[in-house]
Every structure is written in structure tokens, then in C-alpha cells.
């Protein structure tokens, strides 16, 4: 036996349902459909066996059998009928999707303000561009002055 006293499930035989059992279940289902959903009062032995299995599956663990506990945080999954589902209703977005959309909208708003020159960064950029423009104009003026001075000196030296 392995450590911990745990059982090994390998090599166990598989349990298959008998074909007769399947036939009985199919007949019971057909009878139920023919009777308009009303169950037949007489139970066959297969139905009794299945009810015993359901009781065994619902066996409560620990103190659940002794104390009735209702967890308010537990949400049971309820299936909706097709008639109850509204396809035109707006889809509720998850938190991540909602945050992603808000982030994109904020970015678009910022870019719009930036293009209009209303943000601090846009003002700083425009001020920097104005300084660069002035520097380039001054540099161009100096070059022109130097060219004129050079031309005048070359014309004087030729005479």
C-alpha cells in the first residue's frame, strides 16, 4: 500500500450500463413524452435504482448534514428560457473591456486637445518650435550677411 493510505484507482474495472437498462430508460422517456410530461406513477426497478444513486450522490460532507448553511455569496446558475432572453438588450461589458474603452476614449480626448494646443505638452512643444524657428531665422540672416560680406570683399579685391 502506498504512503498516506490512499487508494490507487488504476486497473479498476469499468462499469457499463446494460443494454436492457438503456431500453427501460428509453421506454420510460417515451411514455413520459406521450403522457404530455406527466410522470407515470408506477416505478420500475431501474427508476428505483437511479433514485437510490441520486440520494448517494447528494450525500453531504462534514457538518453539512447536521447544519443547514446558506451562503449568500454563492450564486446558483439558473438557465434562462429562450423567451426570456432579450437579444436587443445591451451587452454588459467586463471590467477589463470597460477600462480598455475608457482608456481609448481618454487617449482620443487628449490627442484632440493636444492638436488644438491646449495641453501643457502641446504648449511646451509650440514654445520649443518657436525658439528653433527664431534660431534658424537668425542663422539664415547671419549666413546671408556673411555671403554679402564675402561678395563685397571679392568684388573689391578684383578691382
Coordinates of N, CA and C in Angstrom, one line a residue:
X1 N 0.8 -1.2 0.0 CA 0.0 0.0 0.0 C 0.9 1.2 0.0
X2 N 0.6 2.2 -0.9 CA 1.4 3.4 -0.9 C 1.3 4.3 0.3
X3 N 2.2 5.2 0.5 CA 2.2 6.0 1.7 C 0.9 6.9 1.7
X4 N 0.5 7.2 2.9 CA -0.6 8.0 3.1 C -1.9 7.2 3.1
X5 N -1.9 6.0 2.8 CA -3.1 5.1 2.8 C -4.1 5.5 1.7
X6 N -3.6 6.1 0.6 CA -4.5 6.5 -0.4 C -4.7 5.3 -1.4
X7 N -5.9 5.2 -1.9 CA -6.1 4.1 -2.8 C -5.7 4.4 -4.2
X8 N -5.3 3.5 -4.9 CA -4.9 3.7 -6.3 C -6.1 3.2 -7.2
X9 N -6.5 4.1 -8.1 CA -7.7 3.8 -8.9 C -7.3 3.1 -10.3
X10 N -6.0 3.0 -10.5 CA -5.6 2.4 -11.8 C -5.9 0.9 -11.8
X11 N -6.3 0.4 -12.9 CA -6.6 -1.0 -13.0 C -8.0 -1.5 -12.6
X12 N -8.8 -0.5 -12.1 CA -10.1 -0.9 -11.7 C -11.0 -1.2 -12.9
X13 N -11.9 -2.0 -12.8 CA -12.8 -2.4 -13.9 C -13.8 -1.2 -14.2
X14 N -14.1 -1.1 -15.4 CA -15.0 0.0 -15.8 C -16.5 -0.6 -15.7
X15 N -17.4 0.3 -15.3 CA -18.8 -0.1 -15.2 C -19.6 0.4 -16.4
X16 N -20.2 -0.5 -17.1 CA -21.0 -0.2 -18.2 C -22.5 -0.5 -17.9
X17 N -23.3 0.3 -18.6 CA -24.8 0.2 -18.4 C -25.2 -1.0 -19.3
X18 N -26.1 -1.8 -18.7 CA -26.7 -2.9 -19.5 C -27.5 -2.4 -20.7
X19 N -27.6 -3.1 -21.8 CA -28.5 -2.7 -22.8 C -29.9 -2.8 -22.4
X20 N -30.3 -3.7 -21.5 CA -31.7 -3.8 -21.0 C -32.0 -2.5 -20.2
X21 N -31.1 -2.1 -19.4 CA -31.3 -0.9 -18.6 C -31.5 0.3 -19.5
X22 N -30.7 0.4 -20.6 CA -30.9 1.5 -21.5 C -32.3 1.5 -22.2
X23 N -32.7 0.2 -22.6 CA -34.0 0.1 -23.2 C -35.1 0.5 -22.2
X24 N -35.0 0.2 -20.9 CA -36.0 0.6 -19.9 C -36.1 2.1 -19.8
X25 N -34.9 2.7 -19.8 CA -34.9 4.2 -19.6 C -35.5 4.8 -20.9
X26 N -35.2 4.3 -22.0 CA -35.8 4.9 -23.3 C -37.3 4.7 -23.3
X27 N -37.8 3.5 -22.8 CA -39.3 3.3 -22.8 C -39.9 4.3 -21.8
X28 N -39.3 4.5 -20.7 CA -39.8 5.4 -19.7 C -39.8 6.8 -20.2
X29 N -38.8 7.2 -20.9 CA -38.8 8.5 -21.5 C -39.9 8.7 -22.6
X30 N -40.1 7.7 -23.4 CA -41.1 7.8 -24.5 C -42.5 7.9 -23.8
X31 N -42.7 7.1 -22.7 CA -44.0 7.1 -22.0 C -44.3 8.5 -21.4
X32 N -43.2 9.1 -20.9 CA -43.3 10.4 -20.3 C -43.7 11.4 -21.4
X33 N -43.1 11.3 -22.6 CA -43.4 12.3 -23.7 C -44.8 12.1 -24.2
X34 N -45.2 10.8 -24.3 CA -46.6 10.5 -24.7 C -47.6 11.0 -23.8
X35 N -47.4 11.0 -22.5 CA -48.3 11.4 -21.5 C -48.3 12.9 -21.3
X36 N -47.5 13.7 -22.1 CA -47.5 15.1 -22.0 C -46.7 15.6 -20.9
X37 N -45.6 14.9 -20.5 CA -44.7 15.4 -19.5 C -45.1 14.9 -18.1
X38 N -46.3 14.2 -17.9 CA -46.7 13.7 -16.6 C -46.0 12.4 -16.4
X39 N -45.4 12.3 -15.2 CA -44.7 11.0 -14.9 C -45.7 9.9 -14.6
X40 N -45.3 8.7 -15.0 CA -46.1 7.5 -14.7 C -45.9 7.2 -13.2
X41 N -47.0 6.9 -12.5 CA -47.0 6.7 -11.1 C -46.2 5.4 -10.7
X42 N -46.4 4.4 -11.6 CA -45.7 3.1 -11.3 C -44.2 3.2 -11.7
X43 N -43.4 2.9 -10.7 CA -41.9 3.0 -11.0 C -41.4 1.6 -11.3
X44 N -40.5 1.6 -12.2 CA -39.8 0.3 -12.5 C -38.6 0.2 -11.6
X45 N -38.0 -1.0 -11.6 CA -36.9 -1.2 -10.7 C -35.7 -0.3 -11.1
X46 N -35.6 0.0 -12.4 CA -34.4 0.9 -12.8 C -34.6 2.3 -12.2
X47 N -35.8 2.8 -12.2 CA -36.1 4.1 -11.7 C -35.7 4.2 -10.2
X48 N -36.1 3.1 -9.5 CA -35.8 3.0 -8.0 C -34.3 3.0 -7.8
X49 N -33.6 2.3 -8.7 CA -32.1 2.2 -8.5 C -31.5 3.6 -8.8
X50 N -32.0 4.3 -9.8 CA -31.5 5.6 -10.1 C -31.8 6.6 -9.0
X51 N -32.9 6.5 -8.3 CA -33.2 7.4 -7.2 C -32.3 7.1 -6.0
X52 N -32.0 5.8 -5.8 CA -31.0 5.4 -4.7 C -29.6 6.0 -5.1
X53 N -29.2 6.0 -6.3 CA -28.0 6.6 -6.7 C -28.0 8.1 -6.5
X54 N -29.1 8.8 -6.8 CA -29.2 10.2 -6.6 C -29.0 10.6 -5.1
X55 N -29.6 9.8 -4.2 CA -29.5 10.0 -2.8 C -28.0 9.9 -2.4
X56 N -27.4 8.9 -3.0 CA -26.0 8.6 -2.6 C -25.1 9.8 -3.1
X57 N -25.4 10.3 -4.3 CA -24.6 11.5 -4.9 C -24.9 12.7 -4.1
X58 N -26.0 12.9 -3.5 CA -26.3 14.1 -2.7 C -25.9 14.0 -1.3
X59 N -25.1 13.0 -0.9 CA -24.6 12.8 0.4 C -23.8 14.0 0.8
X60 N -24.1 14.6 2.0 CA -23.5 15.9 2.4 C -22.2 15.5 3.1
X61 N -21.2 16.4 2.9 CA -19.9 16.2 3.5 C -19.8 17.0 4.9
X62 N -19.0 16.5 5.8 CA -18.7 17.2 7.0 C -20.0 17.4 7.8
X63 N -20.1 18.7 8.3 CA -21.3 19.1 9.1 C -22.5 19.6 8.3
X64 N -22.4 19.5 7.0 CA -23.5 20.0 6.2 C -24.8 19.2 6.5
X65 N -24.6 17.9 6.8 CA -25.8 17.1 7.1 C -26.5 17.5 8.4
X66 N -25.7 18.1 9.3 CA -26.2 18.5 10.6 C -26.7 19.9 10.7
X67 N -26.1 20.8 9.9 CA -26.4 22.2 10.0 C -26.8 22.7 8.6
X68 N -27.9 23.4 8.5 CA -28.3 24.0 7.2 C -27.6 25.3 7.0
X69 N -26.7 25.4 6.1 CA -26.0 26.6 5.8 C -26.4 27.2 4.5
X70 N -26.7 28.5 4.5 CA -27.0 29.2 3.3 C -26.0 30.3 3.0
X71 N -25.2 30.1 2.0 CA -24.1 31.1 1.7 C -24.7 32.2 0.8
X72 N -24.8 33.4 1.3 CA -25.3 34.5 0.5 C -24.4 34.8 -0.7
X73 N -23.2 34.5 -0.6 CA -22.2 34.8 -1.7 C -22.3 33.8 -2.9
X74 N -22.9 32.6 -2.6 CA -23.0 31.6 -3.6 C -24.1 31.9 -4.6
X75 N -23.8 31.9 -5.8 CA -24.8 32.2 -6.9 C -25.1 30.9 -7.6
X76 N -26.3 30.5 -7.6 CA -26.6 29.3 -8.4 C -26.9 29.6 -9.8
X77 N -26.4 28.8 -10.7 CA -26.6 29.1 -12.1 C -28.0 28.7 -12.5
X78 N -28.8 29.7 -13.0 CA -30.1 29.4 -13.4 C -30.2 29.6 -14.9
X79 N -30.7 28.6 -15.6 CA -30.8 28.6 -17.0 C -32.0 29.5 -17.4
X80 N -31.8 30.3 -18.5 CA -32.9 31.2 -18.9 C -33.6 30.5 -20.1
X81 N -34.9 30.8 -20.2 CA -35.7 30.2 -21.3 C -35.4 31.1 -22.5
X82 N -35.7 30.5 -23.6 CA -35.4 31.2 -24.9 C -36.3 32.5 -25.0
X83 N -37.5 32.4 -24.4 CA -38.4 33.6 -24.5 C -38.0 34.7 -23.5
X84 N -37.2 34.3 -22.5 CA -36.7 35.4 -21.6 C -35.5 36.1 -22.1
X85 N -34.8 35.5 -23.0 CA -33.5 36.1 -23.5 C -33.9 37.3 -24.4
X86 N -33.3 38.4 -24.1 CA -33.6 39.6 -25.0 C -32.3 39.9 -25.8
X87 N -32.4 39.7 -27.1 CA -31.2 39.9 -27.9 C -30.9 41.4 -28.1
X88 N -31.9 42.2 -28.0 CA -31.7 43.6 -28.2 C -31.1 44.4 -27.0
X89 N -31.1 43.7 -25.9 CA -30.6 44.3 -24.7 C -29.1 44.6 -24.8
X90 N -28.6 45.7 -24.3 CA -27.1 46.0 -24.4 C -26.3 45.0 -23.6
X91 N -25.2 44.6 -24.2 CA -24.4 43.6 -23.5 C -23.6 44.2 -22.4
X92 N -23.5 43.6 -21.3 CA -22.8 44.1 -20.2 C -21.3 43.8 -20.4
X93 N -20.4 44.8 -20.3 CA -19.0 44.6 -20.6 C -18.3 44.2 -19.3
X94 N -17.3 43.5 -19.5 CA -16.5 43.1 -18.3 C -15.6 44.3 -17.9
X95 N -15.1 44.2 -16.7 CA -14.3 45.3 -16.2 C -13.1 45.7 -17.1
X96 N -12.4 44.7 -17.6 CA -11.3 44.9 -18.4 C -11.7 45.6 -19.7
X97 N -12.8 45.1 -20.3 CA -13.3 45.7 -21.6 C -13.7 47.2 -21.4
X98 N -14.4 47.4 -20.2 CA -14.8 48.7 -19.9 C -13.6 49.7 -19.7
X99 N -12.6 49.2 -19.0 CA -11.4 50.0 -18.8 C -10.7 50.3 -20.1
X100 N -10.6 49.3 -20.9 CA -10.0 49.5 -22.2 C -10.7 50.5 -23.1
X101 N -12.0 50.5 -23.1 CA -12.7 51.5 -23.8 C -12.5 52.9 -23.2
X102 N -12.6 53.0 -21.9 CA -12.3 54.3 -21.3 C -10.9 54.8 -21.6
X103 N -10.0 53.9 -21.6 CA -8.6 54.3 -21.9 C -8.5 54.9 -23.3
X104 N -9.1 54.2 -24.3 CA -9.1 54.7 -25.6 C -9.7 56.0 -25.8
X105 N -10.9 56.2 -25.1 CA -11.6 57.5 -25.2 C -10.7 58.6 -24.6
X106 N -10.1 58.3 -23.5 CA -9.2 59.3 -22.8 C -8.1 59.7 -23.7
X107 N -7.5 58.7 -24.4 CA -6.4 59.0 -25.3 C -6.9 59.9 -26.5
X108 N -8.0 59.6 -27.0 CA -8.6 60.4 -28.1 C -8.8 61.8 -27.7
X109 N -9.4 62.0 -26.5 CA -9.7 63.3 -25.9 C -8.3 64.1 -25.8
X110 N -7.3 63.4 -25.3 CA -6.0 64.1 -25.1 C -5.4 64.5 -26.4
X111 N -5.5 63.6 -27.4 CA -4.9 63.9 -28.7 C -5.7 65.1 -29.4
X112 N -7.0 65.2 -29.2 CA -7.8 66.3 -29.7 C -7.3 67.6 -29.1
X113 N -7.2 67.6 -27.7 CA -6.7 68.8 -27.0 C -5.3 69.2 -27.4
X114 N -4.5 68.1 -27.6 CA -3.1 68.3 -28.0 C -3.0 69.0 -29.3
X115 N -3.8 68.6 -30.3 CA -3.8 69.2 -31.6 C -4.3 70.6 -31.6
X116 N -5.2 70.9 -30.7 CA -5.7 72.3 -30.5 C -4.7 73.2 -29.8
X117 N -3.7 72.5 -29.1 CA -2.7 73.3 -28.4 C -3.1 73.7 -27.0
X118 N -4.0 72.9 -26.4 CA -4.5 73.3 -25.1 C -3.8 72.5 -24.0
X119 N -3.0 71.5 -24.3 CA -2.4 70.8 -23.2 C -1.0 71.4 -22.9
X120 N -0.5 71.1 -21.7 CA 0.8 71.6 -21.3 C 1.9 71.1 -22.2
X121 N 1.8 69.9 -22.6 CA 2.9 69.3 -23.5 C 2.8 70.0 -24.9
X122 N 1.6 70.3 -25.4 CA 1.5 71.0 -26.7 C 2.1 72.4 -26.6
X123 N 1.8 73.1 -25.5 CA 2.3 74.5 -25.3 C 3.8 74.4 -25.3
X124 N 4.4 73.5 -24.5 CA 5.8 73.4 -24.5 C 6.4 73.1 -25.8
X125 N 5.8 72.2 -26.6 CA 6.2 71.9 -27.9 C 6.2 73.1 -28.8
X126 N 5.1 73.9 -28.8 CA 5.0 75.1 -29.6 C 6.0 76.1 -29.2
X127 N 6.3 76.3 -27.9 CA 7.3 77.2 -27.5 C 8.7 76.8 -28.0
X128 N 9.0 75.5 -27.9 CA 10.3 75.0 -28.4 C 10.4 75.2 -29.9
X129 N 9.3 74.9 -30.6 CA 9.3 75.1 -32.1 C 9.6 76.6 -32.4
X130 N 8.9 77.5 -31.6 CA 9.1 79.0 -31.9 C 10.6 79.4 -31.7
X131 N 11.2 78.8 -30.6 CA 12.7 79.1 -30.3 C 13.5 78.6 -31.5
X132 N 13.2 77.4 -31.9 CA 14.0 76.8 -33.0 C 13.9 77.6 -34.3
X133 N 12.6 78.1 -34.5 CA 12.3 78.9 -35.7 C 13.1 80.2 -35.7
X134 N 13.2 80.9 -34.5 CA 13.9 82.1 -34.3 C 15.4 81.8 -34.6
X135 N 15.9 80.8 -34.0 CA 17.4 80.4 -34.1 C 17.7 80.2 -35.6
X136 N 16.8 79.5 -36.3 CA 17.1 79.2 -37.8 C 17.0 80.5 -38.6
X137 N 16.1 81.4 -38.2 CA 16.0 82.7 -39.0 C 17.3 83.5 -38.7
X138 N 17.7 83.6 -37.5 CA 19.0 84.3 -37.1 C 20.2 83.7 -37.9
X139 N 20.2 82.4 -37.9 CA 21.3 81.7 -38.6 C 21.3 82.0 -40.1
X140 N 20.1 82.0 -40.6 CA 19.9 82.3 -42.1 C 20.3 83.7 -42.3
X141 N 20.0 84.7 -41.5 CA 20.4 86.1 -41.6 C 21.9 86.2 -41.5
X142 N 22.5 85.6 -40.6 CA 24.0 85.6 -40.5 C 24.6 85.1 -41.7
X143 N 24.1 84.0 -42.3 CA 24.7 83.4 -43.5 C 24.6 84.4 -44.6
X144 N 23.4 85.0 -44.7 CA 23.2 86.0 -45.8 C 24.2 87.2 -45.6
X145 N 24.3 87.6 -44.4 CA 25.3 88.7 -44.1 C 26.7 88.3 -44.5
X146 N 27.1 87.1 -44.1 CA 28.4 86.6 -44.5 C 28.6 86.5 -46.0
X147 N 27.6 86.0 -46.7 CA 27.7 85.9 -48.2 C 27.9 87.3 -48.8
X148 N 27.0 88.2 -48.3 CA 27.1 89.6 -48.8 C 28.5 90.2 -48.5
X149 N 29.0 90.0 -47.3 CA 30.3 90.5 -47.0 C 31.4 89.8 -47.8
X150 N 31.3 88.5 -48.1 CA 32.2 87.8 -48.9 C 32.2 88.3 -50.3
X151 N 31.0 88.5 -50.8 CA 30.8 89.0 -52.2 C 31.5 90.4 -52.3
X152 N 31.2 91.2 -51.4 CA 31.8 92.6 -51.4 C 33.3 92.6 -51.4
X153 N 33.8 91.7 -50.5 CA 35.3 91.6 -50.4 C 35.9 91.0 -51.7
X154 N 35.2 90.1 -52.3 CA 35.7 89.5 -53.6 C 35.6 90.6 -54.7
X155 N 34.6 91.4 -54.7 CA 34.4 92.4 -55.8 C 35.5 93.5 -55.6
X156 N 35.8 93.8 -54.3 CA 36.8 94.9 -54.0 C 38.2 94.4 -54.4
X157 N 38.5 93.1 -54.2 CA 39.8 92.6 -54.4 C 40.0 92.5 -55.9
X158 N 39.0 92.3 -56.7 CA 39.1 92.2 -58.2 C 39.4 93.6 -58.8
X159 N 38.9 94.6 -58.2 CA 39.1 96.0 -58.7 C 40.4 96.5 -58.5

